[in-house]
């Protein structure tokens, strides 16, 4: 049976086929809002072309999840209906993201919220959920798969994880739009080579090179983009502005009507035009961010032990540097790769292993391989503990000296 | 001598080398503002990834102008100093663009202004001009080349025209970011094959295929993007919103301080949050635009004669349709490809010919070739006279019937 | 049910999935032979990277035919079994090609043979047919679809024609390997938008731009590669060498055992090392071809009327030029775009129309559109009647003068 | 001054500009011969599209060497004349390669020859050297730079080494033509970021990511292509055929006239058509290679210590396995990554360090960085000691058992 569809042109996937019931969700203002949340917060100040948003990414995740679903369907593992649910879960997996994505996440996390909490509310209690139900889809199941809570682990993993549509789309897309792509993400090979073993998502061994290259790409994107020194300078400023304006915007008093307005440019222009004395500092950060007057990195160190970087430790460090440098604490910014505002930090819920399926002479066997056994991947793990100290241009010298004497000189 | 530079990563050109004096211009808020003006106004509502801005494009034009300059320098035609001037002119050629680029242009044109006028003021009378002078560049010459007024026609043509850096960069970039690319723009081949004949920019005949493919690409981009039915629906709405809010924003009372704030999202969010009764209609258009509730096209016709489409004629048409359909005039929108808000309309200042240089057996000969002699190009010219009638969903039927009976049925 | 398969890496399609029964055909020496027949005969002497062969192309056609089949299967038009047959027909559609593909074709056509005749024999009467039967496939049906003879016209058309897997693969592949690609072939969009109307293959109107771009690409490839002046110089030499050595190799006395050996390099090295006096002239052509000492084009004309170019006319022309120039007839080579050795000549069995399907508001309607109604395509048709005269360097002047005085000066 | 040139279309570099004096070298049969030597010997039996040859690669190396030269010229390090010499050295660096490139190399190495020896003779003592001299170039200098012997180390290094035109072109090209590309080779960024420090070629630190990605690509290409199990199966067969036919062809009795004929397909077809009893075994290998009946790998092991793999050790191993398995020695093939026939083996003359130049605040400082300090690179080094045992299908079981019991089970 022919279903009505529309082909949306997308540079990553050529075109993304969208069916009628999906279109009704996409055309809802709650979803359209994602067009105004950049995928990479402040990265476009360093990579000018990185203007892409959560909107395109969400379509892309739906598309890759669908390809993965089709591959498993051809292998007799998944039913057609499951593919439809997978598509919807992929489409909605980022619906709870606030302005500046991961930076917003860090602010709300401090109050024990997450974008997943917001996402669940949005799907279950808004017109989006109604639309799902009306079209005969189980909105609870969609929500569970979208946020990794369903009992079908392989479905959760198709949406997010080391072999997920989410990772493949963001690596492809971030590489394409920044221009910083370093490795080929052969997502078609990977999705076509997915399998399921003991309810877990697994990969045919013949596609191992493709997986390795994806891991290499992720590592390079982390270094070159997500945790780039200047990209983080901009994001540290945004983070500060968000924290300082939480009361103003009520980020954590989730109210759908207001939440829909909270987009990147809205936050910035509201702050910049605000006359409130309370927002003076937030306003300055917003203004400087907009004019690309960024904080300077005065110290950078690759750490050997991740334990060093607990939140309490960074606060303590800030305080010590302040005393030593005689620069006010709120002029000193300690940034580290365990900062929750960094997307994709290898430290976060990292998959530790991958299941590889070998098909030889008609027999198939599975083997769980620790990711650290893959040479090119193991080289990467553990690397990303970078500690950086930022400050304004005017305090540069003082803070640099203090930081070095406290933490030790970096070669 | 080594000059200090920075390589800015760009997906179209891999990286764009920027020298110190150029960086000081780019880092000025007047230039940074271009980051908030989308290259293709409302096209991202149809091509979601088309979020790219005048900022990246301006860097790209500088880059290609530089390549063209180098090629002519190697052939002994241009001096190194000219290349530096060319780079600056390319960088600044779009500095006068207002919010929504060409749509803004149409609004100010009604009052006899153009973005070139604004551009000249900005270069000559702001910190940007100061910065040029301070670094030893002739700001008047830069301005002239940037806007096609210098006596060195080939320099003007490197910035804008049928063989220009501007056209090559926007076709490459619009194709890349929309995902709608249809033909290869071999800009390196074209720039390497540039020559000068009687002070005019010309092309080696061996690169003719590359030129033809570029013309084909432009034609396809026009149909598929710039004048796409739905893209124009969004832009017709923006155009109306801009016209209705001219008093509010004072678009034509050019004041640099205010001009710097006039960006796409600023206009939209200011309108949406405005309580002014006068702006009610503009507000509604902004809101609907943002939520992608677009006008509907009820009539479309390819016209045989361009004369039909003069401004007075379209006003008259609007009025006649209104009377016949009993739908208010301001609910009826007549859009045609001669509308100045359409970028790149073939009708605008189109180059009529191209000079081809043949190098054979050590002898070189020039031949001016009418563009209409190139089969694939002649097929395109004259095509673009499309007339469309848009209205809101609720008036759809009435306006459709009236339009058809007045203009005649479209097959 | 999981079937055993192997993924063959291919730069055009990332990877091509091959099932076990297909692999048994591919691994047969008769099929392996295609690895030694270049896709573009002599084009690599002008486009050095064009070393690709009929082998990769055949895999690619199978792959695209499979995508087309899947799209029609999803729309409820085709059964899964049909897809398997389509794949096999695509795989085998070029199995009858001799050395230098289309050049060989021209030589055997003079004796009323074609590569299709050879292809049918090979499939039906060799181990390949046995292998098909053994695996439960109807070898007659595969043959019919492969060569356009089945009663299911849309299946024939998926293999060859204006919307075919063959055309999409060769345009993609020839563009990729020559480096001369001029337009994007969006084969995925096209295959996904295929439909069937009254047993004929048709296309959804929304994919019309993609079709137009493909037509443009074909046109540019024709001019820039297939009928390029220097490419043809090499091929005219090969053609002459093949004609002169027909007796030696017995091209038309089809014998499978011998046919398997007839590959590009085999013909060349056999001729070059031959001591036979009878082959002296063929040897010289082979030697010169190998060392890239090519014939010179002394005359070129775009003809207005295709009738001018009948075989008899070109023979007559050769003779007249010979008399006038006092250069022997066999030193004068008349080449025209109706020469059967030119692949893809627009004059050959060209599709005259395309059926477009519009889906609006749930209703679908079909419209047959003459290809000449598509502006960009109509510009192309009729163009390709180029007449060229080639000769050896030493006769250059004489033949040029004679040709010009007889046919009239160009431009 | 304008120089006459021709643009050769190339898919890797869009087009390669070739000047008249270079064209006269390229058009010599000695150089044309490279069109018939595949870049990757037997890899096309696994990666069907890998039909590219040393010819295109040589043009590509000239092109990249030229870009590198230009970058150093702009920085005031190199003169224009040096660029011309560099181009010629790049063009000719592979001129001494015999059939099947590295496999031939291994055969002649056993007799203390190398392709560099042949290359020097060809340049200095043939028409190619004459052509260089005639055009005013120092043929001795060209030869020295081409083979790494000049006193200008940075010139040698531009042709071959870790930052060389050779490596960049082959990685780009092999990735493009196999379809196995895994990482982006940003050769323009790397060449634009070259510098010279104490007569050694060095790299600006800002391009370090590009270098890392190139190293990653090389590593992946090694695993996925150059030392792929099946690719090596084909090459082990070729190697054996070459060894067995050395007397017949006189590979090491270098005679230019004969050498010019020694191409891949010539060797194969000569062997296949030979009736000589002495060549029976070589003939069988050639035939099986051509029909893709490959040796089977029965044992594979990643070795911890490179010392294990000395030639004597592999001979001994062969003999022991033969005795144990009761399969004749000449039916057992021991292949390891130290085999000289493997291109690019990390063990060969590997660069151990790279000099990085930091430019900050107008000051530049150099630092020699051991390649093992680069995390992603160090992961790779030492990896490539793979030992494999191949045999014919019929001996598979016996040899497998013997090999395992002698060397120990893998995994």
XYZ file of C-alpha atoms in Angstrom, chain C residues 298-301 316-328 332 334 387 389-391 395-410:
39
model
C 41.672 18.509 -39.129
C 38.029 19.336 -39.499
C 35.027 19.503 -37.212
C 31.485 20.530 -37.950
C 31.628 8.998 -50.325
C 33.041 11.879 -48.367
C 36.209 9.954 -47.618
C 36.678 9.213 -51.261
C 36.088 12.794 -52.388
C 38.515 14.201 -49.822
C 41.079 11.621 -50.855
C 40.862 12.649 -54.473
C 41.019 16.335 -53.739
C 43.867 16.085 -51.227
C 45.795 13.404 -53.041
C 46.068 11.531 -49.765
C 45.171 7.856 -49.833
C 41.428 9.652 -44.084
C 35.476 10.277 -41.218
C 31.236 15.413 -38.215
C 37.822 14.316 -40.246
C 40.987 12.763 -38.832
C 44.308 11.947 -40.455
C 48.864 14.644 -44.049
C 47.411 17.269 -41.779
C 47.603 20.309 -43.997
C 46.495 18.642 -47.231
C 43.474 16.923 -45.750
C 42.444 20.033 -43.848
C 42.387 22.113 -47.007
C 40.506 19.488 -48.983
C 37.935 18.909 -46.259
C 37.265 22.586 -45.813
C 36.813 23.209 -49.499
C 34.458 20.259 -49.807
C 32.326 20.552 -46.713
C 32.729 24.270 -46.252
C 34.498 26.199 -43.589
C 33.291 25.933 -40.020
